[in-house]
Every structure is written in C-alpha cells, then in structure tokens.
PDB file of C-alpha atoms in Angstrom:
ATOM      1  CA  GLN A   1      -0.535 -13.942  23.006  1.00 79.00           C
ATOM      2  CA  VAL A   2      -1.803 -10.957  21.023  1.00 87.00           C
ATOM      3  CA  GLN A   3      -4.772  -8.797  21.971  1.00 91.00           C
ATOM      4  CA  LEU A   4      -6.550  -6.449  19.568  1.00 94.00           C
ATOM      5  CA  VAL A   5      -8.763  -3.468  20.370  1.00 94.00           C
ATOM      6  CA  GLU A   6     -10.823  -1.780  17.658  1.00 95.00           C
ATOM      7  CA  SER A   7     -12.528   1.577  17.405  1.00 95.00           C
ATOM      8  CA  GLY A   8     -14.081   3.892  14.835  1.00 97.00           C
ATOM      9  CA  GLY A   9     -17.289   2.201  13.808  1.00 97.00           C
ATOM     10  CA  GLY A  10     -20.585   4.009  13.660  1.00 98.00           C
ATOM     11  CA  LEU A  11     -23.428   5.247  11.518  1.00 98.00           C
ATOM     12  CA  VAL A  12     -22.727   7.101   8.298  1.00 98.00           C
ATOM     13  CA  GLN A  13     -24.744   8.121   5.261  1.00 98.00           C
ATOM     14  CA  ALA A  14     -24.060   6.646   1.849  1.00 98.00           C
ATOM     15  CA  GLY A  15     -21.146   8.419   0.234  1.00 98.00           C
ATOM     16  CA  GLY A  16     -19.559   9.284   3.556  1.00 98.00           C
ATOM     17  CA  SER A  17     -16.344   8.100   5.160  1.00 98.00           C
ATOM     18  CA  LEU A  18     -15.155   6.339   8.288  1.00 98.00           C
ATOM     19  CA  ARG A  19     -11.731   5.461   9.632  1.00 98.00           C
ATOM     20  CA  LEU A  20     -11.305   2.318  11.702  1.00 98.00           C
ATOM     21  CA  SER A  21      -8.399   1.799  14.077  1.00 97.00           C
ATOM     22  CA  CYS A  22      -6.940  -1.310  15.671  1.00 95.00           C
ATOM     23  CA  ALA A  23      -4.277  -1.423  18.363  1.00 92.00           C
ATOM     24  CA  ALA A  24      -2.353  -4.582  19.166  1.00 89.00           C
ATOM     25  CA  SER A  25      -0.650  -5.531  22.398  1.00 88.00           C
ATOM     26  CA  GLY A  26       1.202  -8.585  23.641  1.00 80.00           C
ATOM     27  CA  SER A  27       3.566 -10.495  21.389  1.00 70.00           C
ATOM     28  CA  ILE A  28       4.116  -7.596  19.022  1.00 67.00           C
ATOM     29  CA  PHE A  29       7.330  -8.924  17.532  1.00 68.00           C
ATOM     30  CA  SER A  30       5.691 -12.131  16.410  1.00 76.00           C
ATOM     31  CA  ILE A  31       3.020 -10.450  14.260  1.00 82.00           C
ATOM     32  CA  ASN A  32       3.514 -11.170  10.569  1.00 85.00           C
ATOM     33  CA  ALA A  33       0.408  -9.529   9.157  1.00 90.00           C
ATOM     34  CA  MET A  34      -2.614  -7.476  10.108  1.00 92.00           C
ATOM     35  CA  GLY A  35      -5.851  -6.914   8.305  1.00 94.00           C
ATOM     36  CA  TRP A  36      -9.563  -6.345   8.321  1.00 97.00           C
ATOM     37  CA  TYR A  37     -12.478  -8.686   7.747  1.00 97.00           C
ATOM     38  CA  ARG A  38     -16.182  -7.997   7.788  1.00 97.00           C
ATOM     39  CA  GLN A  39     -19.319 -10.010   8.341  1.00 97.00           C
ATOM     40  CA  ALA A  40     -22.889  -9.038   7.574  1.00 96.00           C
ATOM     41  CA  PRO A  41     -25.849 -10.792   9.217  1.00 89.00           C
ATOM     42  CA  GLY A  42     -26.502 -14.141   7.585  1.00 92.00           C
ATOM     43  CA  LYS A  43     -23.326 -13.993   5.519  1.00 95.00           C
ATOM     44  CA  GLN A  44     -19.841 -15.421   5.841  1.00 95.00           C
ATOM     45  CA  ARG A  45     -16.890 -13.425   7.048  1.00 96.00           C
ATOM     46  CA  GLU A  46     -14.924 -12.000   4.140  1.00 95.00           C
ATOM     47  CA  LEU A  47     -11.555 -10.379   3.690  1.00 95.00           C
ATOM     48  CA  VAL A  48     -11.561  -6.602   3.321  1.00 97.00           C
ATOM     49  CA  ALA A  49      -7.858  -5.787   3.260  1.00 96.00           C
ATOM     50  CA  ALA A  50      -4.569  -6.976   4.694  1.00 94.00           C
ATOM     51  CA  VAL A  51      -0.973  -5.829   5.021  1.00 92.00           C
ATOM     52  CA  THR A  52       2.052  -8.097   5.086  1.00 87.00           C
ATOM     53  CA  SER A  53       5.757  -7.688   4.518  1.00 80.00           C
ATOM     54  CA  GLY A  54       5.000  -8.334   0.861  1.00 86.00           C
ATOM     55  CA  GLY A  55       2.558  -5.466   0.482  1.00 90.00           C
ATOM     56  CA  THR A  56      -1.173  -4.945   0.645  1.00 93.00           C
ATOM     57  CA  ASN A  57      -4.168  -6.686  -0.824  1.00 92.00           C
ATOM     58  CA  TYR A  58      -7.848  -5.823  -1.068  1.00 95.00           C
ATOM     59  CA  ALA A  59     -11.117  -7.453  -1.902  1.00 93.00           C
ATOM     60  CA  ASP A  60     -11.755  -6.897  -5.608  1.00 90.00           C
ATOM     61  CA  SER A  61     -15.236  -5.540  -4.985  1.00 87.00           C
ATOM     62  CA  LEU A  62     -13.937  -2.544  -3.040  1.00 87.00           C
ATOM     63  CA  LYS A  63     -12.721  -0.874  -6.243  1.00 73.00           C
ATOM     64  CA  GLY A  64     -10.192   1.302  -4.470  1.00 89.00           C
ATOM     65  CA  ARG A  65     -12.651   2.824  -1.997  1.00 96.00           C
ATOM     66  CA  PHE A  66     -10.871   1.394   1.038  1.00 97.00           C
ATOM     67  CA  THR A  67      -7.279   1.966   2.104  1.00 96.00           C
ATOM     68  CA  ILE A  68      -5.392  -0.032   4.714  1.00 96.00           C
ATOM     69  CA  SER A  69      -2.313   1.275   6.476  1.00 93.00           C
ATOM     70  CA  ARG A  70      -0.095   0.171   9.318  1.00 87.00           C
ATOM     71  CA  GLY A  71       1.658   2.316  11.881  1.00 83.00           C
ATOM     72  CA  ASN A  72       5.431   2.577  11.949  1.00 75.00           C
ATOM     73  CA  ALA A  73       5.541   0.695  15.236  1.00 72.00           C
ATOM     74  CA  LYS A  74       3.538  -2.093  13.571  1.00 70.00           C
ATOM     75  CA  ASN A  75       1.207  -2.324  16.538  1.00 84.00           C
ATOM     76  CA  THR A  76      -1.610  -0.411  14.855  1.00 89.00           C
ATOM     77  CA  VAL A  77      -3.561  -0.811  11.657  1.00 93.00           C
ATOM     78  CA  TYR A  78      -6.123   1.493  10.078  1.00 96.00           C
ATOM     79  CA  LEU A  79      -8.849   1.184   7.508  1.00 97.00           C
ATOM     80  CA  GLN A  80      -9.914   4.331   5.691  1.00 97.00           C
ATOM     81  CA  MET A  81     -13.315   3.783   4.115  1.00 98.00           C
ATOM     82  CA  ASP A  82     -14.527   6.272   1.526  1.00 97.00           C
ATOM     83  CA  SER A  83     -17.596   6.461  -0.699  1.00 97.00           C
ATOM     84  CA  LEU A  84     -19.405   4.073   1.580  1.00 97.00           C
ATOM     85  CA  LYS A  85     -22.393   2.151   0.293  1.00 96.00           C
ATOM     86  CA  PRO A  86     -25.249   0.453   2.154  1.00 97.00           C
ATOM     87  CA  GLU A  87     -23.750  -2.857   1.026  1.00 95.00           C
ATOM     88  CA  ASP A  88     -20.734  -2.089   3.225  1.00 96.00           C
ATOM     89  CA  THR A  89     -22.845  -2.414   6.366  1.00 97.00           C
ATOM     90  CA  ALA A  90     -21.275  -5.115   8.525  1.00 98.00           C
ATOM     91  CA  VAL A  91     -19.312  -5.835  11.657  1.00 98.00           C
ATOM     92  CA  TYR A  92     -15.664  -5.176  10.898  1.00 98.00           C
ATOM     93  CA  TYR A  93     -13.023  -7.242  12.653  1.00 98.00           C
ATOM     94  CA  CYS A  94      -9.338  -6.564  13.052  1.00 97.00           C
ATOM     95  CA  ASN A  95      -7.111  -9.572  12.508  1.00 95.00           C
ATOM     96  CA  ALA A  96      -3.486 -10.340  13.251  1.00 93.00           C
ATOM     97  CA  VAL A  97      -1.427 -13.325  12.175  1.00 91.00           C
ATOM     98  CA  TYR A  98       1.447 -14.295  14.418  1.00 88.00           C
ATOM     99  CA  LEU A  99       3.833 -17.172  14.972  1.00 84.00           C
ATOM    100  CA  MET A 100       4.006 -19.553  17.897  1.00 82.00           C
ATOM    101  CA  GLY A 101       6.767 -22.011  17.215  1.00 83.00           C
ATOM    102  CA  SER A 102       6.243 -23.022  13.612  1.00 84.00           C
ATOM    103  CA  SER A 103       2.476 -22.482  13.718  1.00 87.00           C
ATOM    104  CA  SER A 104       0.600 -19.482  12.366  1.00 89.00           C
ATOM    105  CA  LEU A 105      -2.149 -18.284  14.695  1.00 90.00           C
ATOM    106  CA  HIS A 106      -4.883 -15.688  14.376  1.00 91.00           C
ATOM    107  CA  ALA A 107      -5.996 -13.046  16.854  1.00 94.00           C
ATOM    108  CA  TRP A 108      -9.258 -11.155  16.466  1.00 96.00           C
ATOM    109  CA  GLY A 109     -10.641  -7.917  17.768  1.00 96.00           C
ATOM    110  CA  GLN A 110     -14.074  -7.629  19.314  1.00 96.00           C
ATOM    111  CA  GLY A 111     -15.553  -6.170  16.146  1.00 97.00           C
ATOM    112  CA  THR A 112     -16.950  -2.731  15.430  1.00 97.00           C
ATOM    113  CA  LEU A 113     -20.264  -2.138  13.699  1.00 97.00           C
ATOM    114  CA  VAL A 114     -20.387  -0.013  10.570  1.00 98.00           C
ATOM    115  CA  THR A 115     -23.849   0.981   9.398  1.00 98.00           C
ATOM    116  CA  VAL A 116     -24.303   2.837   6.120  1.00 98.00           C
ATOM    117  CA  SER A 117     -27.713   4.362   5.595  1.00 97.00           C
ATOM    118  CA  SER A 118     -29.271   5.068   2.220  1.00 93.00           C
TER     119      SER A 118
END
C-alpha cells in the first residue's frame, strides 16, 4: 500500500508561481510512475503532468508553464507552476501508479487547493 501526502497549495495572483510537493510512503519500490492531476468544480479530473521511467509528459494546454520533477529517492514528486492563470484554479492531486502482482493500482493524495486570482 502506498500513501501520498501533498503540500504547497494556496492563493496566488495571476502571473505568480507555486510549487507543490508530494511525499510517498509505503511500498516505495513498487511505484512505477508519479504525477499530478487537477479538478475544477463541475469539471472532470484531468492530467497535468506525469513522470515515468520513459520520461515526462504534460497536458498540451500548459504550454511549458509547469514543470514536474521527481526526487532522487523516488519517494517525492514536485510540480513547479509558473505564470499562473485564473484558469489554473483547481484542486491538485498527487498520483502514484504501483504494481500489486500483475495489476497496476493508483494511489491518490488528499488534494491541495490552488486558487489564482485575477
């Protein structure tokens, strides 16, 4: 079992920056990927960014404003958010994909609210 704890959300003005952090504990060696999703009220959860052994990927709409990174110990993941826009306002969730037997499972953090004011 993997547990995720997030931090770093808050209120920021448009054009500002925030850095989100996620720490994983539990079955660390079984984690294959970590990433970030976000969900705004009334909208579906969407992928923000993810890191795997094959590299990184981002939502096309981010246009290079966000950067995901993973710690050397692979039990932490960060999301650097720059040039924030009001449209980025959402609850951001940390995600980890891990193996149990031959099945891929997902773990989720509690979510951290990011509010971008205009």
